[in-house]
Amino acid sequence: MEKEDKKLTVSKAQELLEIKITADDIVKYFCPLATQKEIFMALGIIKSLKLNPFTHEVHLIKYDQRNPLDIVVGYEVYLKRAERTGKLDGWQCDINKEKNVAWIKIWRKDWKEPFYWEVNLNEFDKGQATWKSIPTFMGKKVAIAQGFRLAFPDELGGMPYIKEEIEVYDMHGKSISTKPDVEIPKAIEDKEIPLQQEPPKEIEKTNVYKQILDNFAKAKKKVGEDIY
């Protein structure tokens, strides 16, 4: 019991570590197309939920200026955060091909019965390349994300969606399954952080970006708190 308590203490300490990221980092490494408002929103979410974009816990995706910024997490974030609560007592996830659903069953130490959730795969499989090549894995990821959000509402209810959910629904629940099927960046190599979209050969601090950062600094000063 003592070892388990120590493990939870260490996990909690890691969760409370401040993520050191600035508006300049957002523009330079993760999303050069982000607007001033989107940068402010991204920094707020990253800080409040303690998500680390440098370790790929969270991804900032914007394909062009016509589309808004999408903030998504990997499904592993749900598993890690649920484990840190100390309340997770096991889970199972699989595909029922006859019903064309992905299902998940989650056991909590403080609940008598397991939580069960099903995902209708027809709502998410729109013929994207990844759904054609690895449909089982894709379906399980959606079931894990939705299931853990519902089973741990206090801890995970406000967590950003995974990419597979964002591809189909926007924040208002409207279908937006028109975005291109692009790969989310893999591990950071040689200190070079790949971007969500194809970047220019050299990202320069143009007057536009300088204006964004200047406006952001003014907004931060007006709020009167350090959001870094």
Coordinates of C-alpha atoms in Angstrom, one line a residue:
M1 CA 0.0 0.0 0.0
E2 CA 2.9 2.3 0.8
K3 CA 4.5 1.7 -2.6
E4 CA 1.2 2.5 -4.3
D5 CA 0.9 5.8 -2.4
K6 CA 4.4 6.8 -3.3
K7 CA 3.7 6.0 -7.0
L8 CA 0.6 8.2 -6.9
T9 CA 2.5 11.0 -5.2
V10 CA 5.2 11.0 -7.9
S11 CA 2.5 10.9 -10.6
K12 CA 0.7 13.8 -9.1
A13 CA 4.0 15.8 -8.8
Q14 CA 4.7 15.1 -12.5
E15 CA 1.1 16.3 -13.4
L16 CA 1.6 19.6 -11.6
L17 CA 4.8 20.5 -13.4
E18 CA 4.4 23.7 -15.3
I19 CA 4.7 23.5 -19.0
K20 CA 7.1 26.2 -20.2
I21 CA 5.8 27.3 -23.5
T22 CA 5.4 30.8 -25.0
A23 CA 3.3 32.4 -27.7
D24 CA 6.5 32.5 -29.8
D25 CA 6.9 28.7 -29.4
I26 CA 3.4 28.2 -30.7
V27 CA 4.1 30.2 -33.8
K28 CA 7.6 28.8 -34.4
Y29 CA 7.3 25.1 -33.7
F30 CA 3.7 24.1 -33.7
C31 CA 1.3 26.2 -35.6
P32 CA 2.6 29.3 -37.6
L33 CA -0.9 29.8 -39.0
A34 CA -2.5 30.4 -35.6
T35 CA -4.2 33.7 -35.0
Q36 CA -3.7 35.8 -31.9
K37 CA -6.9 34.5 -30.3
E38 CA -6.0 30.9 -31.1
I39 CA -2.6 31.3 -29.6
F40 CA -4.1 32.7 -26.4
M41 CA -6.7 29.8 -26.3
A42 CA -4.0 27.1 -26.9
L43 CA -1.8 28.5 -24.1
G44 CA -4.7 28.5 -21.8
I45 CA -5.6 24.9 -22.5
I46 CA -2.0 23.7 -22.3
K47 CA -1.5 25.3 -18.9
S48 CA -4.9 24.5 -17.3
L49 CA -4.7 20.8 -18.4
K50 CA -0.9 20.6 -18.0
L51 CA -0.5 19.1 -21.5
N52 CA 3.0 19.0 -23.0
P53 CA 3.2 19.6 -26.8
F54 CA 6.9 18.9 -26.8
T55 CA 6.2 15.3 -25.8
H56 CA 3.3 15.1 -28.1
E57 CA 0.6 14.9 -25.5
V58 CA -1.3 17.6 -27.4
H59 CA -1.2 18.7 -31.1
L60 CA -2.1 22.0 -32.6
I61 CA -3.5 21.5 -36.2
K62 CA -4.5 24.2 -38.6
Y63 CA -4.5 23.3 -42.4
D64 CA -5.1 26.8 -43.7
Q65 CA -6.5 30.2 -42.8
R66 CA -10.0 29.1 -43.8
N67 CA -10.1 26.5 -41.0
P68 CA -9.9 27.1 -37.3
L69 CA -7.2 25.7 -35.0
D70 CA -7.9 22.2 -33.7
I71 CA -6.4 21.2 -30.4
V72 CA -6.2 17.4 -30.1
V73 CA -4.6 14.8 -27.8
G74 CA -3.4 11.3 -28.2
Y75 CA -5.6 8.5 -26.8
E76 CA -2.7 7.6 -24.4
V77 CA -3.3 10.8 -22.5
Y78 CA -6.7 9.5 -21.3
L79 CA -5.1 6.2 -20.1
K80 CA -2.3 8.0 -18.3
R81 CA -4.6 10.6 -16.6
A82 CA -7.1 7.9 -15.5
E83 CA -4.2 5.8 -14.0
R84 CA -3.0 8.8 -12.1
T85 CA -6.3 9.2 -10.3
G86 CA -5.7 5.9 -8.4
K87 CA -9.3 5.0 -9.1
L88 CA -8.8 2.9 -12.3
D89 CA -9.2 -0.8 -11.7
G90 CA -8.8 -2.1 -15.3
W91 CA -10.4 -1.8 -18.7
Q92 CA -11.2 -3.9 -21.8
C93 CA -11.8 -2.7 -25.4
D94 CA -12.7 -4.5 -28.6
I95 CA -14.7 -4.4 -31.8
N96 CA -18.1 -6.1 -32.4
K97 CA -18.0 -6.6 -36.2
E98 CA -21.6 -7.9 -36.4
K99 CA -23.0 -4.7 -34.8
N100 CA -20.1 -2.5 -36.3
V101 CA -19.4 -0.9 -32.9
A102 CA -16.3 -0.5 -30.8
W103 CA -17.0 -1.1 -27.1
I104 CA -15.1 -0.4 -23.9
K105 CA -15.6 -1.6 -20.3
I106 CA -14.0 0.3 -17.5
W107 CA -13.7 -0.7 -13.9
R108 CA -13.3 1.9 -11.1
K109 CA -12.3 1.1 -7.6
D110 CA -15.0 3.3 -6.2
W111 CA -17.8 1.8 -8.4
K112 CA -19.6 -1.4 -7.8
E113 CA -20.3 -2.1 -11.5
P114 CA -18.1 -1.5 -14.5
F115 CA -18.8 1.3 -16.9
Y116 CA -19.8 0.2 -20.5
W117 CA -19.8 2.3 -23.6
E118 CA -20.3 1.6 -27.3
V119 CA -19.3 3.7 -30.3
N120 CA -21.1 3.4 -33.6
L121 CA -18.2 3.1 -36.2
N122 CA -20.4 4.3 -39.0
E123 CA -20.3 7.8 -37.4
F124 CA -16.5 8.0 -37.7
D125 CA -15.4 5.7 -40.5
K126 CA -15.9 8.0 -43.6
G127 CA -13.4 6.2 -45.8
Q128 CA -10.3 8.0 -44.6
A129 CA -7.0 6.2 -45.5
T130 CA -6.2 5.3 -41.9
W131 CA -9.7 3.8 -41.3
K132 CA -9.2 1.7 -44.4
S133 CA -5.8 0.4 -43.4
I134 CA -6.3 -0.1 -39.6
P135 CA -10.0 0.1 -38.9
T136 CA -9.9 -2.0 -35.7
F137 CA -7.2 0.2 -34.1
M138 CA -9.0 3.4 -35.1
G139 CA -12.3 2.3 -33.7
K140 CA -10.7 1.3 -30.4
K141 CA -9.0 4.7 -30.1
V142 CA -12.4 6.5 -30.3
A143 CA -14.0 4.1 -27.8
I144 CA -11.1 4.7 -25.3
A145 CA -11.3 8.4 -25.6
Q146 CA -15.1 8.6 -25.2
G147 CA -15.3 5.9 -22.6
F148 CA -12.7 7.4 -20.3
R149 CA -14.1 10.9 -20.6
L150 CA -17.5 9.5 -19.4
A151 CA -16.1 7.2 -16.8
F152 CA -13.8 10.0 -15.3
P153 CA -15.9 13.2 -15.9
D154 CA -14.2 15.3 -13.2
E155 CA -10.7 14.4 -14.3
L156 CA -11.1 14.0 -18.1
G157 CA -14.4 15.7 -19.0
G158 CA -12.7 18.9 -20.3
M159 CA -9.9 17.1 -22.1
P160 CA -9.6 17.9 -25.9
Y161 CA -10.8 15.3 -28.3
I162 CA -8.6 12.9 -30.2
K163 CA -7.9 13.5 -33.9
E164 CA -10.3 10.8 -35.0
E165 CA -13.2 12.6 -33.3
I166 CA -12.3 16.0 -34.6
E167 CA -12.2 14.8 -38.2
V168 CA -15.9 14.0 -37.9
Y169 CA -17.4 16.6 -35.5
D170 CA -16.5 20.1 -34.7
M171 CA -17.0 21.6 -31.2
H172 CA -20.7 22.2 -32.0
G173 CA -21.4 18.7 -33.0
K174 CA -21.7 19.5 -36.7
S175 CA -20.2 17.1 -39.3
I176 CA -16.9 18.4 -40.7
S177 CA -15.5 15.3 -42.3
T178 CA -13.9 17.2 -45.1
K179 CA -10.4 17.7 -43.8
P180 CA -7.5 16.0 -45.5
D181 CA -6.1 12.8 -43.8
V182 CA -2.7 14.0 -42.6
E183 CA -0.2 12.4 -40.2
I184 CA 0.3 13.8 -36.7
P185 CA 4.0 14.3 -36.0
K186 CA 6.0 11.5 -34.5
A187 CA 8.8 11.8 -31.9
I188 CA 11.0 14.9 -31.8
E189 CA 14.3 14.1 -33.4
D190 CA 17.5 16.2 -33.3
K191 CA 15.6 19.0 -31.5
E192 CA 13.6 19.7 -34.7
I193 CA 9.9 19.7 -34.1
P194 CA 7.8 18.9 -37.2
L195 CA 4.8 21.0 -37.9
Q196 CA 1.2 19.8 -38.5
Q197 CA 1.2 21.2 -42.0
E198 CA 4.0 21.5 -44.5
P199 CA 6.0 24.5 -43.3
P200 CA 8.0 27.0 -45.3
K201 CA 11.7 26.3 -45.6
E202 CA 12.4 29.0 -43.1
I203 CA 9.9 30.5 -40.7
E204 CA 10.7 34.2 -40.3
K205 CA 9.3 36.6 -37.7
T206 CA 7.4 38.7 -40.2
N207 CA 5.6 41.9 -39.2
V208 CA 2.4 39.8 -38.9
Y209 CA 3.9 37.5 -36.3
K210 CA 5.5 40.3 -34.5
Q211 CA 2.1 42.0 -34.3
I212 CA 0.5 38.8 -33.0
L213 CA 3.1 38.5 -30.2
D214 CA 2.8 42.2 -29.4
N215 CA -0.9 42.0 -29.1
F216 CA -0.7 38.9 -27.1
A217 CA 1.7 40.6 -24.6
K218 CA -0.7 43.5 -24.3
A219 CA -3.6 41.1 -23.7
K220 CA -1.6 39.3 -21.0
K221 CA -0.7 42.6 -19.3
K222 CA -4.3 43.6 -19.3
V223 CA -5.4 40.3 -17.7
G224 CA -2.8 40.9 -15.1
E225 CA -1.5 37.3 -14.7
D226 CA 1.4 35.2 -16.0
I227 CA 0.0 32.5 -18.3
Y228 CA 3.3 31.0 -19.2

